[in-house]
Coordinates of C-alpha atoms in Angstrom, one line a residue:
Chain A
M28 CA 29.4 69.3 96.8
D29 CA 26.5 68.4 94.6
K30 CA 22.9 69.1 95.3
Y31 CA 20.4 66.2 94.9
K32 CA 16.7 66.4 94.0
C33 CA 14.0 64.0 95.2
S34 CA 12.4 62.5 92.1
V35 CA 9.1 61.9 94.0
C36 CA 8.4 65.4 95.4
G37 CA 11.1 67.7 94.1
W38 CA 12.7 68.5 97.5
I39 CA 16.4 69.5 97.1
Y40 CA 19.1 68.2 99.4
D41 CA 21.7 71.0 99.8
P42 CA 24.8 69.7 101.5
E43 CA 25.6 73.2 102.7
L44 CA 22.4 73.1 104.8
G45 CA 22.2 69.4 105.7
D46 CA 18.9 68.2 107.1
S47 CA 18.4 69.4 110.7
D48 CA 15.2 67.5 111.2
G49 CA 16.9 64.3 110.1
G50 CA 19.9 65.0 112.3
I51 CA 22.2 65.7 109.4
P52 CA 24.7 68.6 110.1
P53 CA 25.4 71.3 107.5
G54 CA 28.3 70.4 105.3
T55 CA 27.4 66.7 104.9
P56 CA 27.8 65.5 101.3
F57 CA 24.9 63.5 99.9
E58 CA 27.1 60.5 99.5
K59 CA 27.8 60.5 103.3
L60 CA 24.1 60.4 104.2
P61 CA 23.2 57.1 106.1
D62 CA 21.5 54.5 103.9
D63 CA 18.3 54.7 105.9
W64 CA 18.0 58.5 105.5
V65 CA 14.8 59.5 103.8
C66 CA 13.5 62.7 102.1
P67 CA 12.3 65.0 104.9
M68 CA 9.4 66.2 102.7
C69 CA 7.9 62.9 101.4
G70 CA 9.8 60.0 102.9
A71 CA 11.3 58.8 99.7
A72 CA 14.4 56.6 100.0
K73 CA 17.9 57.9 99.3
D74 CA 18.1 56.0 96.0
L75 CA 15.2 58.0 94.6
F76 CA 17.3 61.2 94.6
E77 CA 19.0 62.4 91.4
K78 CA 22.1 64.5 91.2
M79 CA 21.4 68.0 89.9
E80 CA 23.3 69.3 86.9
Chain B
M29 CA -28.7 64.0 104.6
V30 CA -26.6 61.7 106.8
T31 CA -25.8 58.0 106.2
E32 CA -24.8 55.6 108.9
L33 CA -21.8 53.4 107.9
T34 CA -22.0 51.3 111.0
Q35 CA -23.3 51.9 114.5
G36 CA -21.8 55.2 115.7
V37 CA -20.0 56.1 112.5
Y38 CA -21.7 58.4 110.0
W39 CA -21.1 59.9 106.6
V40 CA -21.8 63.7 107.1
G41 CA -20.4 64.8 103.7
V42 CA -21.9 66.6 100.8
V43 CA -22.7 65.5 97.2
D44 CA -21.7 68.1 94.6
W45 CA -23.7 67.2 91.5
A46 CA -22.9 70.4 89.6
I47 CA -19.1 70.7 89.7
R48 CA -17.5 70.2 86.3
Q49 CA -14.0 71.6 86.8
F50 CA -11.8 70.8 89.8
H51 CA -8.5 72.3 91.1
G52 CA -9.6 75.6 89.4
H53 CA -9.9 74.5 85.8
E54 CA -7.2 71.7 85.9
L55 CA -9.4 68.6 86.2
S56 CA -12.7 67.8 84.5
T57 CA -15.4 66.2 86.7
H58 CA -18.1 65.2 84.3
R59 CA -20.0 63.2 86.9
G60 CA -19.7 65.7 89.7
T61 CA -18.1 64.6 93.0
S62 CA -18.7 64.3 96.7
Y63 CA -16.7 65.6 99.7
N64 CA -16.8 62.9 102.3
A65 CA -16.6 63.7 105.9
Y66 CA -17.1 61.1 108.7
L67 CA -18.4 61.6 112.2
I68 CA -17.5 59.1 114.9
V69 CA -19.6 59.2 118.1
D70 CA -18.0 57.2 120.9
E71 CA -17.0 58.5 124.3
K72 CA -15.3 61.2 122.2
V73 CA -16.9 62.8 119.2
V74 CA -14.6 62.8 116.2
L75 CA -14.9 64.5 112.8
V76 CA -12.7 63.1 110.1
D77 CA -12.1 65.7 107.3
T78 CA -14.5 68.4 106.2
V79 CA -15.9 69.7 102.9
L80 CA -15.4 72.5 100.4
D81 CA -16.2 75.7 102.2
S82 CA -19.2 76.7 100.0
F83 CA -20.9 73.6 101.5
R84 CA -19.9 74.3 105.1
G85 CA -23.5 75.1 106.2
Q86 CA -24.6 71.7 104.9
L87 CA -21.8 70.0 106.8
I88 CA -22.7 71.7 110.1
Q89 CA -26.3 70.8 109.6
N90 CA -25.4 67.2 108.9
I91 CA -23.3 67.0 112.1
S92 CA -26.2 68.6 114.0
E93 CA -28.5 65.8 113.0
I94 CA -26.4 63.5 115.1
V95 CA -24.7 65.6 117.8
D96 CA -24.3 69.2 118.8
P97 CA -21.1 70.3 116.8
A98 CA -19.9 72.0 120.0
K99 CA -19.4 68.5 121.4
I100 CA -16.7 67.6 118.8
D101 CA -13.5 66.7 120.7
I102 CA -11.3 65.8 117.9
V103 CA -11.1 67.0 114.2
V104 CA -8.8 64.9 112.0
A105 CA -7.5 66.7 108.9
N106 CA -6.0 63.9 106.8
H107 CA -5.1 66.4 104.0
A108 CA -4.8 70.1 103.7
E109 CA -6.2 70.6 100.2
A110 CA -9.1 73.0 100.2
D111 CA -11.8 70.5 99.1
H112 CA -11.3 68.7 102.4
S113 CA -10.0 71.4 104.7
S114 CA -11.7 74.7 103.8
S115 CA -14.6 74.2 106.2
L116 CA -12.1 73.9 109.1
P117 CA -12.5 77.6 110.0
A118 CA -16.3 77.0 110.4
V119 CA -16.0 73.7 112.2
M120 CA -13.4 75.1 114.6
R121 CA -15.7 78.0 115.4
H122 CA -18.5 75.6 116.2
A123 CA -16.1 73.3 118.2
P124 CA -13.7 75.8 119.8
N125 CA -12.3 73.2 122.2
A126 CA -11.5 70.5 119.6
T127 CA -8.0 69.2 119.0
L128 CA -7.0 69.3 115.4
V129 CA -5.1 66.1 114.5
V130 CA -2.8 66.3 111.5
S131 CA 0.4 64.8 110.2
Q132 CA 3.6 66.7 110.8
R133 CA 3.5 68.0 107.2
G134 CA -0.2 68.6 107.6
K135 CA 0.4 71.0 110.5
E136 CA 2.6 73.1 108.2
S137 CA 0.2 73.0 105.3
I138 CA -3.0 73.7 107.4
E139 CA -1.2 76.6 109.1
G140 CA 0.0 77.8 105.7
H141 CA -3.6 77.8 104.4
Y142 CA -5.5 79.2 107.3
H143 CA -3.1 81.1 109.6
Q144 CA -5.0 80.1 112.7
P145 CA -3.7 79.3 116.1
W146 CA -5.7 76.1 116.4
N147 CA -5.0 73.4 119.0
F148 CA -2.9 71.1 116.8
R149 CA -1.7 67.7 117.6
A150 CA 0.7 66.3 115.0
V151 CA 0.8 62.5 114.7
K152 CA 3.0 60.0 112.9
T153 CA 2.5 56.5 111.6
G154 CA 1.4 54.1 114.3
D155 CA 0.2 56.8 116.7
K156 CA -3.1 55.9 118.4
I157 CA -5.8 58.0 120.0
N158 CA -8.4 56.4 122.1
V159 CA -11.9 57.6 121.4
G160 CA -13.7 55.4 123.9
E161 CA -14.5 51.8 122.9
N162 CA -12.2 52.0 119.9
D163 CA -8.9 53.6 118.8
L164 CA -8.0 55.7 115.9
I165 CA -4.7 54.7 114.3
F166 CA -2.8 56.9 111.9
V167 CA -0.7 56.1 108.9
E168 CA 1.2 58.8 107.1
A169 CA 0.8 58.5 103.4
H170 CA 3.4 60.9 102.0
M171 CA 2.8 61.8 98.4
I172 CA -0.5 59.9 98.1
H173 CA -0.8 62.5 97.0
W174 CA 0.7 65.5 98.9
P175 CA 3.5 65.4 101.5
D176 CA 0.8 65.8 104.3
S177 CA -1.6 63.0 103.2
M178 CA -2.6 60.7 106.0
F179 CA -4.9 57.7 106.5
A180 CA -7.0 57.2 109.7
Y181 CA -8.1 53.7 110.8
L182 CA -10.9 53.1 113.3
T183 CA -10.4 49.8 115.3
G184 CA -13.4 47.8 116.2
K185 CA -15.3 49.1 113.2
N186 CA -12.4 48.3 110.8
I187 CA -12.8 51.4 108.8
F188 CA -9.9 52.9 106.8
M189 CA -10.5 56.6 106.1
T190 CA -7.9 57.0 103.3
N191 CA -8.8 60.6 102.2
D192 CA -8.0 61.0 98.4
A193 CA -6.6 57.5 98.0
F194 CA -9.2 55.1 96.4
G195 CA -11.5 58.0 95.7
Q196 CA -13.4 59.0 92.6
H197 CA -15.1 62.1 91.4
Y198 CA -18.5 60.5 91.1
A199 CA -21.7 62.1 92.5
A200 CA -24.4 59.6 93.4
V201 CA -27.6 59.3 95.5
F202 CA -26.0 56.1 97.0
R203 CA -22.9 55.9 99.2
F204 CA -21.6 52.4 98.7
N205 CA -20.0 50.4 95.9
D206 CA -22.6 47.7 95.9
Q207 CA -25.3 50.3 95.1
V208 CA -23.8 52.0 92.0
N209 CA -22.9 51.2 88.4
R210 CA -19.6 49.3 88.6
E211 CA -18.4 50.4 85.1
E212 CA -18.9 54.1 85.9
L213 CA -17.3 53.7 89.3
Y214 CA -14.1 52.1 87.9
E215 CA -14.0 54.6 85.0
E216 CA -13.9 57.5 87.5
A217 CA -11.5 55.6 89.9
L218 CA -9.1 55.1 87.0
K219 CA -9.4 58.6 85.7
Y220 CA -8.6 59.8 89.3
Y221 CA -5.6 57.5 89.5
A222 CA -4.2 58.4 86.1
N223 CA -4.5 62.2 86.5
I224 CA -3.4 62.5 90.1
L225 CA -1.5 59.4 91.4
T226 CA 0.4 58.2 88.4
P227 CA 3.7 60.1 89.3
F228 CA 3.5 58.6 92.8
S229 CA 3.0 55.0 91.7
G230 CA 6.3 54.0 93.5
P231 CA 5.1 55.4 96.9
V232 CA 1.6 53.9 96.3
L233 CA 3.0 50.4 95.9
K234 CA 5.2 50.8 99.0
K235 CA 2.5 52.1 101.1
I236 CA 0.0 49.4 100.1
E237 CA 2.6 46.7 101.0
E238 CA 3.3 48.5 104.3
V239 CA -0.4 48.7 105.2
L240 CA -1.2 45.1 104.2
A241 CA 1.7 43.9 106.4
L242 CA 0.0 45.5 109.4
N243 CA -2.7 42.8 108.9
L244 CA -5.5 45.1 110.1
P245 CA -8.9 43.8 109.4
V246 CA -10.6 46.0 106.8
D247 CA -14.4 46.1 106.5
V248 CA -14.7 49.5 104.9
I249 CA -12.5 51.8 102.8
A250 CA -13.9 55.2 103.1
P251 CA -12.2 57.8 100.8
S252 CA -12.9 61.5 100.8
H253 CA -14.5 61.6 97.3
G254 CA -17.2 59.5 95.8
I255 CA -18.2 56.0 96.7
I256 CA -17.3 54.1 99.8
W257 CA -16.0 50.6 99.3
R258 CA -17.8 48.1 101.7
K259 CA -18.4 45.1 99.4
D260 CA -15.0 43.4 99.0
P261 CA -13.3 46.6 100.0
L262 CA -9.8 45.3 99.1
Q263 CA -10.8 45.1 95.4
I264 CA -9.8 48.7 94.9
V265 CA -6.5 48.1 96.8
K266 CA -5.7 45.3 94.4
K267 CA -6.7 47.5 91.5
Y268 CA -4.3 50.2 92.7
Q269 CA -1.5 47.7 92.9
Q270 CA -2.2 46.8 89.3
W271 CA -2.4 50.4 88.2
A272 CA 0.7 51.4 90.1
A273 CA 2.7 48.6 88.3
Q274 CA 2.0 50.6 85.1
E275 CA 1.8 47.6 82.7
P276 CA -0.2 49.1 79.8
E277 CA -2.6 47.3 77.5
K278 CA -1.5 46.4 74.0
S279 CA -3.1 49.5 72.5
A280 CA -2.2 52.9 71.2
V281 CA -3.4 56.5 71.3
V282 CA -2.7 59.2 68.6
L283 CA -2.7 62.7 70.1
Y284 CA -2.6 65.5 67.5
D285 CA -3.7 68.9 66.6
T286 CA -4.2 70.3 63.1
M287 CA -4.8 73.6 61.4
W288 CA -5.9 72.8 57.9
E289 CA -6.3 69.0 58.3
G290 CA -2.9 67.9 56.9
T291 CA -1.8 66.5 60.3
R292 CA -5.3 65.0 60.8
H293 CA -5.0 63.0 57.6
M294 CA -1.6 61.8 58.8
A295 CA -3.1 60.8 62.2
E296 CA -5.8 58.8 60.5
A297 CA -3.2 57.0 58.2
I298 CA -1.2 56.1 61.4
G299 CA -4.4 54.7 62.9
Q300 CA -4.9 52.6 59.8
G301 CA -1.4 51.2 60.1
L302 CA -2.0 50.2 63.8
A303 CA -5.3 48.7 62.9
A304 CA -3.8 46.7 60.1
E305 CA -1.6 45.0 62.7
G306 CA -4.6 44.4 65.0
I307 CA -3.7 47.0 67.6
P308 CA -6.6 49.0 69.0
C309 CA -6.1 52.7 68.6
K310 CA -7.9 55.9 69.5
L311 CA -7.3 59.3 67.9
F312 CA -7.7 62.5 69.9
H313 CA -7.7 66.0 68.4
M314 CA -6.2 67.9 71.4
G315 CA -7.8 71.2 70.3
V316 CA -11.2 69.8 71.1
S317 CA -10.7 66.9 73.5
D318 CA -10.9 66.9 77.3
R319 CA -7.3 66.7 78.5
N320 CA -8.1 64.6 81.6
D321 CA -10.1 62.0 79.7
V322 CA -7.2 61.7 77.3
V323 CA -4.8 61.3 80.2
A324 CA -6.9 58.3 81.3
E325 CA -6.6 56.8 77.8
V326 CA -2.8 57.5 77.7
F327 CA -2.5 55.8 81.0
K328 CA -4.1 52.6 79.6
A329 CA -2.2 52.5 76.3
K330 CA 1.3 51.2 75.5
A331 CA 2.0 53.5 72.6
I332 CA 1.7 57.3 72.6
I333 CA 2.0 58.8 69.1
V334 CA 2.0 62.6 69.0
G335 CA 1.5 64.9 66.0
S336 CA 1.5 68.6 65.4
P337 CA 2.0 70.9 62.4
T338 CA 4.8 73.4 62.7
F339 CA 3.6 76.8 63.9
N340 CA 6.0 79.6 64.6
Q341 CA 8.9 77.1 64.5
G342 CA 7.4 74.7 67.1
P343 CA 4.3 72.6 67.9
L344 CA 0.9 74.2 68.1
P345 CA 0.3 75.8 71.5
T346 CA -2.9 73.7 71.8
I347 CA -0.8 70.5 71.9
S348 CA 1.4 71.8 74.7
P349 CA -0.9 71.0 77.7
I350 CA -0.9 67.2 77.0
L351 CA 2.9 67.4 76.4
E352 CA 3.2 68.8 79.9
D353 CA 1.1 66.0 81.3
L354 CA 3.3 63.4 79.6
R355 CA 6.2 65.0 81.5
G356 CA 4.7 65.7 84.8
L357 CA 2.7 62.4 85.3
K358 CA 5.9 60.3 84.7
F359 CA 4.2 57.5 82.8
R360 CA 6.4 54.4 82.6
N361 CA 6.7 51.5 80.1
K362 CA 5.5 53.6 77.2
I363 CA 6.7 53.7 73.6
G364 CA 6.0 56.4 71.0
A365 CA 6.6 58.3 67.8
A366 CA 6.0 61.8 66.4
F367 CA 4.6 63.2 63.1
G368 CA 3.3 66.4 61.6
S369 CA 2.8 68.5 58.5
Y370 CA 4.6 71.8 57.9
G371 CA 5.0 74.6 55.3
W372 CA 8.6 75.9 55.4
S373 CA 10.7 75.3 58.6
G374 CA 9.2 72.1 60.1
E375 CA 10.7 71.9 63.6
A376 CA 7.6 70.5 65.4
V377 CA 8.4 66.7 64.9
E378 CA 11.9 66.9 66.2
I379 CA 10.8 69.0 69.2
I380 CA 8.1 66.5 70.0
E381 CA 10.6 63.6 69.7
K382 CA 13.0 65.4 72.1
H383 CA 10.1 65.9 74.5
L384 CA 9.0 62.2 74.4
D385 CA 12.6 61.3 75.1
L386 CA 12.6 63.7 78.1
C387 CA 9.4 61.9 79.3
K388 CA 11.2 58.5 79.0
I389 CA 8.8 57.5 76.3
Q390 CA 10.9 55.3 74.0
I391 CA 10.8 56.3 70.4
V392 CA 10.3 53.2 68.2
A393 CA 9.7 54.7 64.8
E394 CA 11.3 57.5 62.9
G395 CA 9.1 60.6 62.8
V396 CA 7.2 61.5 59.6
R397 CA 7.0 65.0 58.3
A398 CA 4.8 66.0 55.3
K399 CA 5.3 69.3 53.5
W400 CA 2.0 71.2 53.0
Q401 CA -0.8 68.7 52.5
P402 CA 0.4 65.1 52.7
K403 CA 0.8 63.3 49.3
P404 CA -0.1 59.6 48.9
D405 CA 3.5 58.5 49.7
D406 CA 3.5 60.6 52.8
L407 CA 0.4 58.8 54.0
T408 CA 2.0 55.5 53.1
K409 CA 4.9 56.5 55.4
C410 CA 2.3 57.3 58.1
R411 CA 0.7 53.9 57.7
E412 CA 4.2 52.3 57.9
L413 CA 4.8 54.3 61.1
G414 CA 1.6 53.0 62.6
Q415 CA 2.6 49.4 61.6
K416 CA 6.1 49.8 63.1
V417 CA 4.7 51.1 66.4
A418 CA 2.1 48.3 66.4
Q419 CA 4.9 45.7 66.0
A420 CA 6.8 47.3 68.9
V421 CA 3.6 47.1 71.0
I422 CA 3.2 43.4 70.2
A423 CA 6.9 42.6 70.8

């Protein structure tokens, strides 16, 4: 599963960890995040994340 | 010295005429700055933001001119950066019963800075706190310009306290925009935007739309640095929308460094090429220019042309800081090119081109390299580079 980085603030979504504050359980791939999910650090929308190489 | 904004609302901040380097030595502040803190005296006494800790005595004295600081019920910390928060330890000692209102991210960053068990209350967008006759309404402003940034709006008085947004590093004996030199004010507001907010232009546009949609009446925009906008306060909001759209002027900058003047001669020939096509152009020798002033010029210009001689198989170290700014500030809608003289290996031009590409600055002319001192036909190539870039600026 790929990690994704927020292009606004640099926060990294790690699917192994999920996003507990946003109600996303560990093991959720980025692609499965709901469309209205936002960066927990800066509030950026999902489409502002870039896949990490 | 205290200034009344409107009945019951006071500026209790400090003007710092002497500061010339901000964020350590990252940002030049040729005109000094101010740290704006605001005191609201209603049924509750509220302090919005503080000042740099070296001025904490002045802040406490200013508050004391209006009210005993022990009577402060609420302290709002819109942003955890030290220029606004580092007098919090002093303020909280004087007002031990005060509630410290912060954003969720602000709680983490204030705790991370001061390690104090203050009485925090974390708020989110739309939360209201009644202060007597009026309410304070909070708007989270993530990444304008830290994750914790927040605006506070006072109903009834229609004052938006926007912390760093809409601010300027501009010391003055006056507090309001109708009292100061407009050209200087906008020069500093633009320099502030270019150097600090450019990479967050997307969030800036979104936040402005969100706040305008709330249809709150705005009589005053009170930032945490510089001049307060009370005459046509939305003028700076409109200007931010224009800046955040990043639609540059039809102009160019040539940023270069030079060891024995070869690259300088090339830079000047490029400038002649741009001028021949009618494109205004400024040349900056980065070894001797103020980086932050140059960033403001880069922000305005469409074309960014970068030159360096080759030194130890790369660009000169003295050109590197501005290259890092071109990356980190995420300028959009720019075009560019590279050039430089060399003696034997000559890698600098290609390295700069790769860097411009990384910065999403579109290269519109093939780079020019000149071995040792540029010959007349090298300078002709430089003039042609300038013309080619100029044509792309016009297109």
